[in-house]
mmCIF file of the C-alpha atoms, coordinates in Angstrom:
data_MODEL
# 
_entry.id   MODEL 
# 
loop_
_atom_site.group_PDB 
_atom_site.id 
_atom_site.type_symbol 
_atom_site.label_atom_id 
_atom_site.label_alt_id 
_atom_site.label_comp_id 
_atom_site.label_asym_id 
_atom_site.label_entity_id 
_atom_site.label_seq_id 
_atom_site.pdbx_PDB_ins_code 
_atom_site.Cartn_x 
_atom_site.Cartn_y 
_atom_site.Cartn_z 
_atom_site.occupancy 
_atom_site.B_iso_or_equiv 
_atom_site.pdbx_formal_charge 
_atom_site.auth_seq_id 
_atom_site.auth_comp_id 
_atom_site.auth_asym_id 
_atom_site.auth_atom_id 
_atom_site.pdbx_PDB_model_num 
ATOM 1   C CA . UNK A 1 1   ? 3.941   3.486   -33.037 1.00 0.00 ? 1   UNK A CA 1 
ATOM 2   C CA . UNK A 1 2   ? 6.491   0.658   -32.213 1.00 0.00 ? 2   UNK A CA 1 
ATOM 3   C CA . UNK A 1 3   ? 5.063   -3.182  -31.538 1.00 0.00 ? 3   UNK A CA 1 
ATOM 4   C CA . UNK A 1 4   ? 5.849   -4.662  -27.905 1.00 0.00 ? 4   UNK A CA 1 
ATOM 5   C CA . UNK A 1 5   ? 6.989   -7.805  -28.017 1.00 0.00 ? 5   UNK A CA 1 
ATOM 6   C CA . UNK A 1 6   ? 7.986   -9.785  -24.778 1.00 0.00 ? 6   UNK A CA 1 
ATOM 7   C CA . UNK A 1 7   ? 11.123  -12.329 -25.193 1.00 0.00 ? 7   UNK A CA 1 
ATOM 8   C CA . UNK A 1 8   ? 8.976   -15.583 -24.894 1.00 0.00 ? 8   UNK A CA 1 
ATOM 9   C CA . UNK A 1 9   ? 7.110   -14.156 -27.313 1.00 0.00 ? 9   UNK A CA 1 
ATOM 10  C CA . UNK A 1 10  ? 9.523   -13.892 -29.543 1.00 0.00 ? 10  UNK A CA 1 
ATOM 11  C CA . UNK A 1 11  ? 10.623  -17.571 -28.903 1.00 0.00 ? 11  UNK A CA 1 
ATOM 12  C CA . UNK A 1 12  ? 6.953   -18.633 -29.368 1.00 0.00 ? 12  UNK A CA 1 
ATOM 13  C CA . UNK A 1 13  ? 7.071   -16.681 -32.934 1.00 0.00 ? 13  UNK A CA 1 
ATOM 14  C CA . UNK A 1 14  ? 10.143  -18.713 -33.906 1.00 0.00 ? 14  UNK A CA 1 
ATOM 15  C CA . UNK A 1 15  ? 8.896   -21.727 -33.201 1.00 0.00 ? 15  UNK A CA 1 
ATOM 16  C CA . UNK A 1 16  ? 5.109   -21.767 -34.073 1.00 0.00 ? 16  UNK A CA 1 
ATOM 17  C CA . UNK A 1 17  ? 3.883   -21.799 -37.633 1.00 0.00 ? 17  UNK A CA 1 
ATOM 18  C CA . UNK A 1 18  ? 2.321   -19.159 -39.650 1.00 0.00 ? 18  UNK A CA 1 
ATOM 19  C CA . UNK A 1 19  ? 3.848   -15.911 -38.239 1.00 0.00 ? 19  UNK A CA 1 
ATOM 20  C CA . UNK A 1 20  ? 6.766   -14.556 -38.987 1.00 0.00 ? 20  UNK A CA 1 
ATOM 21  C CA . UNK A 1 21  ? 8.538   -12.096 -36.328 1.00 0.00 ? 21  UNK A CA 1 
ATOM 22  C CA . UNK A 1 22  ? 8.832   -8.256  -35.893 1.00 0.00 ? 22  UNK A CA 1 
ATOM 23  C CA . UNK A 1 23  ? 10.665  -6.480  -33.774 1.00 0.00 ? 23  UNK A CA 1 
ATOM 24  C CA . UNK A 1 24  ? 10.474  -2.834  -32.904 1.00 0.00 ? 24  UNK A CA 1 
ATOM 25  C CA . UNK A 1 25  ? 13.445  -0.789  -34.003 1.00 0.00 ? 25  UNK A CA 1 
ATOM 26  C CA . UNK A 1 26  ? 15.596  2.325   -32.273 1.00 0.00 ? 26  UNK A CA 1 
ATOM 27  C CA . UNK A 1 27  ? 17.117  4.567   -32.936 1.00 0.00 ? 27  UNK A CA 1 
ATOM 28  C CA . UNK A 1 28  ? 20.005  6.562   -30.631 1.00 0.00 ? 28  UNK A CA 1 
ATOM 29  C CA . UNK A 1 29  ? 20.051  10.429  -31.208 1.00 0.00 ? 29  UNK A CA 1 
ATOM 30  C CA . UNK A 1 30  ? 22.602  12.700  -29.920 1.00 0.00 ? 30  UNK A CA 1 
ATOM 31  C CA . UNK A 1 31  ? 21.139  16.233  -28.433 1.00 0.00 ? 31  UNK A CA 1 
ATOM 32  C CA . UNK A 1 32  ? 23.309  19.216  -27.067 1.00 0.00 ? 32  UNK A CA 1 
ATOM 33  C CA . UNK A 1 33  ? 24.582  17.319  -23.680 1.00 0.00 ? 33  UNK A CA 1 
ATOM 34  C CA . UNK A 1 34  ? 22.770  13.695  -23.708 1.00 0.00 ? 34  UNK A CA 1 
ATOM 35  C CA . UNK A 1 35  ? 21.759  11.136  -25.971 1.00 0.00 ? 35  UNK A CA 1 
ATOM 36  C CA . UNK A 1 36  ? 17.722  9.653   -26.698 1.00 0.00 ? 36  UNK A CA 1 
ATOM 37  C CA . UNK A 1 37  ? 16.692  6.738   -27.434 1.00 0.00 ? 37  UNK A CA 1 
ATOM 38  C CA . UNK A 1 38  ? 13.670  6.905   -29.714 1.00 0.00 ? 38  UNK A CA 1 
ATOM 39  C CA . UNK A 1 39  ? 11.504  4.140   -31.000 1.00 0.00 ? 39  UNK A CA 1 
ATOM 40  C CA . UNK A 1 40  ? 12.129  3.909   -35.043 1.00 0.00 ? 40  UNK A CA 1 
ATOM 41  C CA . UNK A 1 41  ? 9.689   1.378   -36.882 1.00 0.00 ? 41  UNK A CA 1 
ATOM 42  C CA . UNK A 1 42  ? 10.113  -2.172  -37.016 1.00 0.00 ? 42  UNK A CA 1 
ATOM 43  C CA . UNK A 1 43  ? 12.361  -4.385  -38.299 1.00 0.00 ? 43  UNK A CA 1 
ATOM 44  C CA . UNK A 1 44  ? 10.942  -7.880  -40.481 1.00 0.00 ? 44  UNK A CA 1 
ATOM 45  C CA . UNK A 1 45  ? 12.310  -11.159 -40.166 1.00 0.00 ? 45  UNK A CA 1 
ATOM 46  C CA . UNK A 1 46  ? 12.060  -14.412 -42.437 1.00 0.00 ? 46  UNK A CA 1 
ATOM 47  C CA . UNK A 1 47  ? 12.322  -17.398 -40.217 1.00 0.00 ? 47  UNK A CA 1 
ATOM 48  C CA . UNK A 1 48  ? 15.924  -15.675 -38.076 1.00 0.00 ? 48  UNK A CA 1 
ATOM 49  C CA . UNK A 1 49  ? 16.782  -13.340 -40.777 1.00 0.00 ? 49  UNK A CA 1 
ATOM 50  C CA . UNK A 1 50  ? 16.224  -9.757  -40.960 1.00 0.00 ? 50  UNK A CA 1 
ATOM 51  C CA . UNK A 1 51  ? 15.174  -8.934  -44.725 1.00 0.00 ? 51  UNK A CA 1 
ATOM 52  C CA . UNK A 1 52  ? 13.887  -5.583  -44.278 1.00 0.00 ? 52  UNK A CA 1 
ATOM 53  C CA . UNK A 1 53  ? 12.350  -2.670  -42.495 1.00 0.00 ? 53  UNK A CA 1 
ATOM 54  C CA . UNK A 1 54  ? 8.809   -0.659  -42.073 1.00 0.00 ? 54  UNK A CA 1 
ATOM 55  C CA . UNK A 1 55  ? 8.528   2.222   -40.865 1.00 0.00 ? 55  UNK A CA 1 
ATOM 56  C CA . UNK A 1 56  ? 6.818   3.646   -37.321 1.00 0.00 ? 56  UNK A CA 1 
ATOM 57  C CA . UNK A 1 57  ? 3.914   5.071   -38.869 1.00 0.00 ? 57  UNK A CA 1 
ATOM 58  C CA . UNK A 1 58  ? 3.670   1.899   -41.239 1.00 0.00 ? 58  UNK A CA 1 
ATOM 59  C CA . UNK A 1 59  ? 3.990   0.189   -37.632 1.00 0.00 ? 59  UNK A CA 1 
ATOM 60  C CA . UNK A 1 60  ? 1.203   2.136   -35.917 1.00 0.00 ? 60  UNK A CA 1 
ATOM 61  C CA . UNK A 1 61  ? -1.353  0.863   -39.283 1.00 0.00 ? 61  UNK A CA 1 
ATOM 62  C CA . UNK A 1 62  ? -0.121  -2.670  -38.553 1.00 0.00 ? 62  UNK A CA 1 
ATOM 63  C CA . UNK A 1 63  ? -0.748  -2.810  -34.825 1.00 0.00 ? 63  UNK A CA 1 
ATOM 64  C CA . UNK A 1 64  ? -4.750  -2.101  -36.004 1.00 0.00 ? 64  UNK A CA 1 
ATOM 65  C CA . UNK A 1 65  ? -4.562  -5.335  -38.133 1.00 0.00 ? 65  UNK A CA 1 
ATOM 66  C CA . UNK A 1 66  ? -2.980  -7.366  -35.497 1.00 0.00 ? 66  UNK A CA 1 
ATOM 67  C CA . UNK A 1 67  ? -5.294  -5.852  -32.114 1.00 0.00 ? 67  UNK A CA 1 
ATOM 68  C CA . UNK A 1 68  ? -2.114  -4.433  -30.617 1.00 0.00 ? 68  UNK A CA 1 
ATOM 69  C CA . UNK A 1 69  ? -3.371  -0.746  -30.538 1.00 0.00 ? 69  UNK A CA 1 
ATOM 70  C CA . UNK A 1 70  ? -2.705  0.435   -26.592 1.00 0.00 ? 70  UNK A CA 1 
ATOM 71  C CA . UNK A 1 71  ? -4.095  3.894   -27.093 1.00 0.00 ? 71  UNK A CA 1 
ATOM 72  C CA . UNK A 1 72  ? -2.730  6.650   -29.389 1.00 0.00 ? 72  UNK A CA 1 
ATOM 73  C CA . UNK A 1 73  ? -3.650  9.520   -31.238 1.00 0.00 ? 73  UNK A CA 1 
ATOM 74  C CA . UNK A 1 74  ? -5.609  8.967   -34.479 1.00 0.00 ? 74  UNK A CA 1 
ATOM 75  C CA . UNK A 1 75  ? -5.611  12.195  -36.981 1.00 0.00 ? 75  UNK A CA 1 
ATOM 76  C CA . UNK A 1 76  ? -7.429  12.716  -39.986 1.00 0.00 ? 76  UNK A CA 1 
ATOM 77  C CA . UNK A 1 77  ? -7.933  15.782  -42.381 1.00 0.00 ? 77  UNK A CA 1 
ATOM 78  C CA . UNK A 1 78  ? -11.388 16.621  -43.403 1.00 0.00 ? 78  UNK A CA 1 
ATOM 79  C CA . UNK A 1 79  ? -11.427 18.925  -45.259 1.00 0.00 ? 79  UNK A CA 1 
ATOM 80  C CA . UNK A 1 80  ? -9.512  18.788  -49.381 1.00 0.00 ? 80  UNK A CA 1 
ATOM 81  C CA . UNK A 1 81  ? -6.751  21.772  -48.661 1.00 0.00 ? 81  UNK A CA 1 
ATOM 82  C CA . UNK A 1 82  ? -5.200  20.141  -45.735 1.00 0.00 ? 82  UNK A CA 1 
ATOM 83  C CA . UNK A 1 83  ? -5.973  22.294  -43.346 1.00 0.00 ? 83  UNK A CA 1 
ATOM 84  C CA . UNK A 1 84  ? -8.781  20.653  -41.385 1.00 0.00 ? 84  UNK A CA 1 
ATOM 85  C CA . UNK A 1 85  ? -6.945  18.319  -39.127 1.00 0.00 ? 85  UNK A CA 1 
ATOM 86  C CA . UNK A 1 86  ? -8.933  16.552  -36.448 1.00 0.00 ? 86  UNK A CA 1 
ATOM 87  C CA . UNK A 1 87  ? -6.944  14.692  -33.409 1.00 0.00 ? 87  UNK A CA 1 
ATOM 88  C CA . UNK A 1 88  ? -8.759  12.131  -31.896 1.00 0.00 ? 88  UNK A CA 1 
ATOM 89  C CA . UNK A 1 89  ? -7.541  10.055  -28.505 1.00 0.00 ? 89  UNK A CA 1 
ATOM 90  C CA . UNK A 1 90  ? -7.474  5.975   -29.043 1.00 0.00 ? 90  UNK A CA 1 
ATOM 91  C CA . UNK A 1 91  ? -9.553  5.148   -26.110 1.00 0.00 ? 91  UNK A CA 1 
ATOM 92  C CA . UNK A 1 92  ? -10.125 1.126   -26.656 1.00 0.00 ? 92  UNK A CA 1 
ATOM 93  C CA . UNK A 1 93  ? -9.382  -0.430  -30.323 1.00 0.00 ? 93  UNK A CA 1 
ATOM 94  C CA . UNK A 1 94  ? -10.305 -4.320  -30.660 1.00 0.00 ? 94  UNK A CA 1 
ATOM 95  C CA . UNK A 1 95  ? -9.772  -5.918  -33.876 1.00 0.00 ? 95  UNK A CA 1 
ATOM 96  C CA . UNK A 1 96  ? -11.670 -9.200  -34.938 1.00 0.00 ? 96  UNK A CA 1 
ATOM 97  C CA . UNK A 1 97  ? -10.174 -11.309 -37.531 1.00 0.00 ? 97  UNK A CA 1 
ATOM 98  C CA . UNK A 1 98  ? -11.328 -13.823 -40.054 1.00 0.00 ? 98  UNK A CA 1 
ATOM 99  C CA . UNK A 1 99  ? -11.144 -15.479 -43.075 1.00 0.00 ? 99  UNK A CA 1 
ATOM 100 C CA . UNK A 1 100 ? -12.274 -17.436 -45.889 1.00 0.00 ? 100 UNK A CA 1 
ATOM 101 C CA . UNK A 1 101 ? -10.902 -19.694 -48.542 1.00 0.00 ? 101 UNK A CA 1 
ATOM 102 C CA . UNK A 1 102 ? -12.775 -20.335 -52.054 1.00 0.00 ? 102 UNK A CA 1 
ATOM 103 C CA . UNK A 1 103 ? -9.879  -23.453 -53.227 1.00 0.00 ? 103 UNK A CA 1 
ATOM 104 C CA . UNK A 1 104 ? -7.520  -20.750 -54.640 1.00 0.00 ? 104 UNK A CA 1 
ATOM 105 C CA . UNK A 1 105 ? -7.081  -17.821 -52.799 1.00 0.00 ? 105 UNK A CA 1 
ATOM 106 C CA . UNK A 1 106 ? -7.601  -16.305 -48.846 1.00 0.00 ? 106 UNK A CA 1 
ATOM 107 C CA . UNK A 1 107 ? -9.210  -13.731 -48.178 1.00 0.00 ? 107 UNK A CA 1 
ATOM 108 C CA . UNK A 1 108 ? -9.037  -12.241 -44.672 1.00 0.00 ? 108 UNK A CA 1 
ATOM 109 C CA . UNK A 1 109 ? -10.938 -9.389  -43.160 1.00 0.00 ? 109 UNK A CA 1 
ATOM 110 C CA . UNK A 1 110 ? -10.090 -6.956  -40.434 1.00 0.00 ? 110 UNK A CA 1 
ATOM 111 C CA . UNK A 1 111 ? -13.604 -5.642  -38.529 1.00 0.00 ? 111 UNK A CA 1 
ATOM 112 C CA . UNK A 1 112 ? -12.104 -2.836  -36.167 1.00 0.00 ? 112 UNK A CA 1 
ATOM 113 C CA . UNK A 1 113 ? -14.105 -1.122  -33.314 1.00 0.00 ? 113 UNK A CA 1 
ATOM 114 C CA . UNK A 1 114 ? -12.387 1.564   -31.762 1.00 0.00 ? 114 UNK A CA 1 
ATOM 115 C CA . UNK A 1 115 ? -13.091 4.136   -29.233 1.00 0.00 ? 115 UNK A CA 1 
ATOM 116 C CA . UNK A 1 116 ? -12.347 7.876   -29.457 1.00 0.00 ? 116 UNK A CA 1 
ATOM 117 C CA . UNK A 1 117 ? -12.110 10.702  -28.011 1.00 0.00 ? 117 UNK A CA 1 
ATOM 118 C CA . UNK A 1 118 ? -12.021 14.459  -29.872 1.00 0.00 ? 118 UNK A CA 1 
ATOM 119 C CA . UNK A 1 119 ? -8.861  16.000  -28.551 1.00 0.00 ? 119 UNK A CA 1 
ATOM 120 C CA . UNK A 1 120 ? -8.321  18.095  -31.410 1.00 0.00 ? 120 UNK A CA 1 
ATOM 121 C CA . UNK A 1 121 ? -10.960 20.027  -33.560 1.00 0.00 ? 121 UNK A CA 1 
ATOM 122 C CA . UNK A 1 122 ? -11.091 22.763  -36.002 1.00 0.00 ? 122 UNK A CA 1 
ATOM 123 C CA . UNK A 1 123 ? -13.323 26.172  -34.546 1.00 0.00 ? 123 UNK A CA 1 
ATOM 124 C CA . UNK A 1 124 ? -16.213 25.366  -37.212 1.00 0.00 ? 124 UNK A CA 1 
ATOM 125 C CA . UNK A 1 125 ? -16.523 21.609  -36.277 1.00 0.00 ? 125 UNK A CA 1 
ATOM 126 C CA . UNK A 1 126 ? -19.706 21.344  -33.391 1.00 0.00 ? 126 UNK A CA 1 
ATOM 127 C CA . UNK A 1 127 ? -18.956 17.556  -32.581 1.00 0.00 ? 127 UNK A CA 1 
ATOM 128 C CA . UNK A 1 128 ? -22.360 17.613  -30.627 1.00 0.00 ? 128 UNK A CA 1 
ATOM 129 C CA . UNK A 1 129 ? -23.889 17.824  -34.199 1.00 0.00 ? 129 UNK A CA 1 
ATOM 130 C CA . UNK A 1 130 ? -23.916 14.449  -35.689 1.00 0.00 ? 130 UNK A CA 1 
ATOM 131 C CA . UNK A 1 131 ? -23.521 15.215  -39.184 1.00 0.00 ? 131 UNK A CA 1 
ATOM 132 C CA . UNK A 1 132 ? -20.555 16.549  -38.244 1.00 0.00 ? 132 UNK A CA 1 
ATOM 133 C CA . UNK A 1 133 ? -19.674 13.384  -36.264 1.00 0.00 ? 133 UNK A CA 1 
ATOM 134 C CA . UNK A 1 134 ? -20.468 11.545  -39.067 1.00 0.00 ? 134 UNK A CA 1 
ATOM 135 C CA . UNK A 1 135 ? -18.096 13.537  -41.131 1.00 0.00 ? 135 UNK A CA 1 
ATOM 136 C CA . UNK A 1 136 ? -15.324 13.199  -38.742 1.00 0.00 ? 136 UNK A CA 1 
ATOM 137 C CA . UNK A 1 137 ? -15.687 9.628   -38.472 1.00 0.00 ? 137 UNK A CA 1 
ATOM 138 C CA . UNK A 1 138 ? -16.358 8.997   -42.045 1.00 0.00 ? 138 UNK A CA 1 
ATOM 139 C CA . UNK A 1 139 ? -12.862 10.518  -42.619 1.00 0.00 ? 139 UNK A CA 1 
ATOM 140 C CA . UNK A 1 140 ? -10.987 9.187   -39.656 1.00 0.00 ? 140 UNK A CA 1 
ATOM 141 C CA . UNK A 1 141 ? -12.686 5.700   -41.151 1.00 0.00 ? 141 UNK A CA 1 
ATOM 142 C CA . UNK A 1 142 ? -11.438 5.835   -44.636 1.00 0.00 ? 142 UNK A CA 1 
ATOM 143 C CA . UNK A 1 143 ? -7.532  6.599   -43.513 1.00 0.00 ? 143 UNK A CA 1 
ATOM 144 C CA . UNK A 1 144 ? -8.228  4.112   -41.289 1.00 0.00 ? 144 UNK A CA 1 
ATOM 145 C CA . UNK A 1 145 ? -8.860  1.647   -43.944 1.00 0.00 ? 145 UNK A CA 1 
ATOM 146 C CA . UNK A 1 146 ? -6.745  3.391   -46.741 1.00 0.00 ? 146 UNK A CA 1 
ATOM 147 C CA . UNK A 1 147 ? -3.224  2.887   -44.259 1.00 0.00 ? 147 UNK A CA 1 
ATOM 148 C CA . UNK A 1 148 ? -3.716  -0.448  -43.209 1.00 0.00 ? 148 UNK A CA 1 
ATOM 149 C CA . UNK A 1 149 ? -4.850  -2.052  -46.347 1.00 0.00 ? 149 UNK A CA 1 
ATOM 150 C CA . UNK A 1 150 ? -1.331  -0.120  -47.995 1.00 0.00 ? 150 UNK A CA 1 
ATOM 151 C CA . UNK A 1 151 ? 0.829   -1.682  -44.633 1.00 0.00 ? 151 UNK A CA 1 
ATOM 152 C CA . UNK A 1 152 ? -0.785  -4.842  -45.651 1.00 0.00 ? 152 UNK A CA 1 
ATOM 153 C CA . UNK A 1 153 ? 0.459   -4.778  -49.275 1.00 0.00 ? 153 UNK A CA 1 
ATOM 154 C CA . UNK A 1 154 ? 3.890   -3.179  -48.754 1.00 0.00 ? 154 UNK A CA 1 
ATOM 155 C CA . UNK A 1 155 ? 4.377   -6.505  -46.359 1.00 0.00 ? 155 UNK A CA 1 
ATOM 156 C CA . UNK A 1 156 ? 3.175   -8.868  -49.012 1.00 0.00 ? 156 UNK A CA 1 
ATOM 157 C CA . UNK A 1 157 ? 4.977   -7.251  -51.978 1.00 0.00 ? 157 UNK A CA 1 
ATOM 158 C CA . UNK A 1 158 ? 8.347   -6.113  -50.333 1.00 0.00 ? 158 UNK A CA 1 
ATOM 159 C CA . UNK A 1 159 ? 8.917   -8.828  -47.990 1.00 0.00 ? 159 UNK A CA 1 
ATOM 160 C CA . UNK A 1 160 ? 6.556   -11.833 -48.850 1.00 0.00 ? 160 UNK A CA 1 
ATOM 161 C CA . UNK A 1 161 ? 6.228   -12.496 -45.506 1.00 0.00 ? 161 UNK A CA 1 
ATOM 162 C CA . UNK A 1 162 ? 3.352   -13.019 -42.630 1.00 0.00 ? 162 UNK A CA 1 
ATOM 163 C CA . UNK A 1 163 ? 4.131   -10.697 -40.226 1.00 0.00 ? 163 UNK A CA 1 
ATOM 164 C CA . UNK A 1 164 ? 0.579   -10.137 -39.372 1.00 0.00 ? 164 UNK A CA 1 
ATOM 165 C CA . UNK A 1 165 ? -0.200  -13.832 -37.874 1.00 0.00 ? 165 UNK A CA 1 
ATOM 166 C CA . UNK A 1 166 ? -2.922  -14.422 -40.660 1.00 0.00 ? 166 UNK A CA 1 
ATOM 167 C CA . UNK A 1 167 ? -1.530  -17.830 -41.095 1.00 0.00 ? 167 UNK A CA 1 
ATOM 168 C CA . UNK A 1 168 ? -1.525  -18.408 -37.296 1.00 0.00 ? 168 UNK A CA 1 
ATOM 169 C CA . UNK A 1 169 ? -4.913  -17.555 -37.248 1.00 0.00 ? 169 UNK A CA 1 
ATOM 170 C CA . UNK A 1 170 ? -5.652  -20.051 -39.953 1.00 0.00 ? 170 UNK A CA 1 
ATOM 171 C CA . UNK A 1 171 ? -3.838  -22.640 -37.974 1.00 0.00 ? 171 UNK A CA 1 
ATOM 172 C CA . UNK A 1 172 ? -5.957  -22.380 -34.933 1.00 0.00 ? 172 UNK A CA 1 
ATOM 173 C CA . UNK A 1 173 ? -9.152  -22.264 -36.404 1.00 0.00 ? 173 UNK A CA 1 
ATOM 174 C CA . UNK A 1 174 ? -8.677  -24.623 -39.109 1.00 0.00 ? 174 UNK A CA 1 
ATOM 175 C CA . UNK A 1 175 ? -6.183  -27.105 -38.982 1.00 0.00 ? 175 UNK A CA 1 
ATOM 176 C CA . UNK A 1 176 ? -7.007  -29.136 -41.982 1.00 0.00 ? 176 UNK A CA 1 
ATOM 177 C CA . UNK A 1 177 ? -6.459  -26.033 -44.385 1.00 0.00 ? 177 UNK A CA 1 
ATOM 178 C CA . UNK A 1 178 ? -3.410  -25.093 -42.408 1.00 0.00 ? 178 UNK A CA 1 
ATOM 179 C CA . UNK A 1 179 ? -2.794  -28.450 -43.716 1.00 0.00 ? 179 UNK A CA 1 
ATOM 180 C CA . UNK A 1 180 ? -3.186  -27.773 -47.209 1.00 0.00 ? 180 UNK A CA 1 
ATOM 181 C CA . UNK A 1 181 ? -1.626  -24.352 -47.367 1.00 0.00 ? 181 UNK A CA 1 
ATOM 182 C CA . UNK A 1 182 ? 1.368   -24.409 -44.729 1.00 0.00 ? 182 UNK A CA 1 
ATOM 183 C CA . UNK A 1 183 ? 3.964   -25.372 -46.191 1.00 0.00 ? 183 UNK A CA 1 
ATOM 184 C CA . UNK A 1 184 ? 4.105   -22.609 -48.794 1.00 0.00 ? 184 UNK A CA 1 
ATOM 185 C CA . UNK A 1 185 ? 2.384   -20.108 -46.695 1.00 0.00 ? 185 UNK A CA 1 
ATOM 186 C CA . UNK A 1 186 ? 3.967   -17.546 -47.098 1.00 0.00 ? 186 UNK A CA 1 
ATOM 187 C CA . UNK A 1 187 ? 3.503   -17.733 -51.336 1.00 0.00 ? 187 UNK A CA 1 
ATOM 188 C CA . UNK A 1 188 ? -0.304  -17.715 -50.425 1.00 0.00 ? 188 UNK A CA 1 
ATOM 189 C CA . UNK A 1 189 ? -0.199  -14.646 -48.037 1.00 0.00 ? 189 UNK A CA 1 
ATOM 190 C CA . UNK A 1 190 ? 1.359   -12.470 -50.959 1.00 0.00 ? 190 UNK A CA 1 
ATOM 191 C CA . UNK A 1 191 ? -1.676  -14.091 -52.533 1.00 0.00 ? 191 UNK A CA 1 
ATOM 192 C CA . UNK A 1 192 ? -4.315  -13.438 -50.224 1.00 0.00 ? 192 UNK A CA 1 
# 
């Protein structure tokens, strides 16, 4: 739930084109005798600036988009009251990344494969049964999709910013549109 970033990384970041930087946040909390540090979310820059803040589970949705996921615990409900809640263990995640560009707007797409494990089941679930398997990961799926497509929009709407490295992506693979969009970038990622 919190991005690790390594200091040259962070350099790199600042200097590069079409990223803009995020840094995990913490948080000190004061128990009975000691105090904890906690990871908190994730603070978002614009170029050296900090102009705002997302949240950890916001953070965990982003890591998908950007193939940071180091393991985890996924949860989904399947069933409509809320009580059906399935915990599954992040085994491997690997994101692959693209994009396309029709003259006026990007599109990018996120094609995730990720491994699990069932850690967590209700009594009436049989996960050797594959309609049942196919119902867990049906529903694990569709949050999957639901939180980082909403993590994705929050950035582009609240902050206007790349966080995600979708420009950086477009600047390795294609240099002459890099070209072309660049220097107002970051207008065509709310865009995108």
């Amino acid at each position: 739930y919190t991005k690790n970033v390594k200091l040259y990384k962070i350099f790199n970041i600042l200097k590069s084109e079409g990223q803009e930087l995020l840094l995990p946040v913490f948080d000190v909390i004061s128990g009975d005798e000691e105090k904890t540090i906690v990871s908190n979310g994730s603070a978002v820059f614009k170029d050296d600036k900090m102009i705002g803040y997302i949240t950890s589970q916001e953070t965990h949705y982003l890591l998908f988009a950007t193939d940071e996921v180091e393991g985890g615990i996924l949860t989904a409900d399947i069933s409509k009251d809320g009580k059906d809640d399935v915990s599954l263990e992040i085994a491997a995640s690997k994101t692959k990344r693209s994009f396309e560009y029709d003259g006026n707007r990007t599109c990018f797409s996120l094609e995730l494969d990720i491994t699990v494990y069932a850690s967590e089941l209700p009594a009436d679930i049989d996960i050797q049964d594959e309609q049942a398997r196919k119902k867990v990961e049906g529903f694990a799926q569709s949050k999957l999709e639901n939180h980082i497509k909403a993590v994705i929009r929050r950035v582009q709407q609240d902050f206007g910013v790349d966080v995600f490295g979708f420009g950086a992506l477009i600047y390795m693979k294609d240099q002459s549109l890099w070209n072309v969009l660049g220097d107002d970038w970051n207008r065509h990622f709310q865009n995108a």
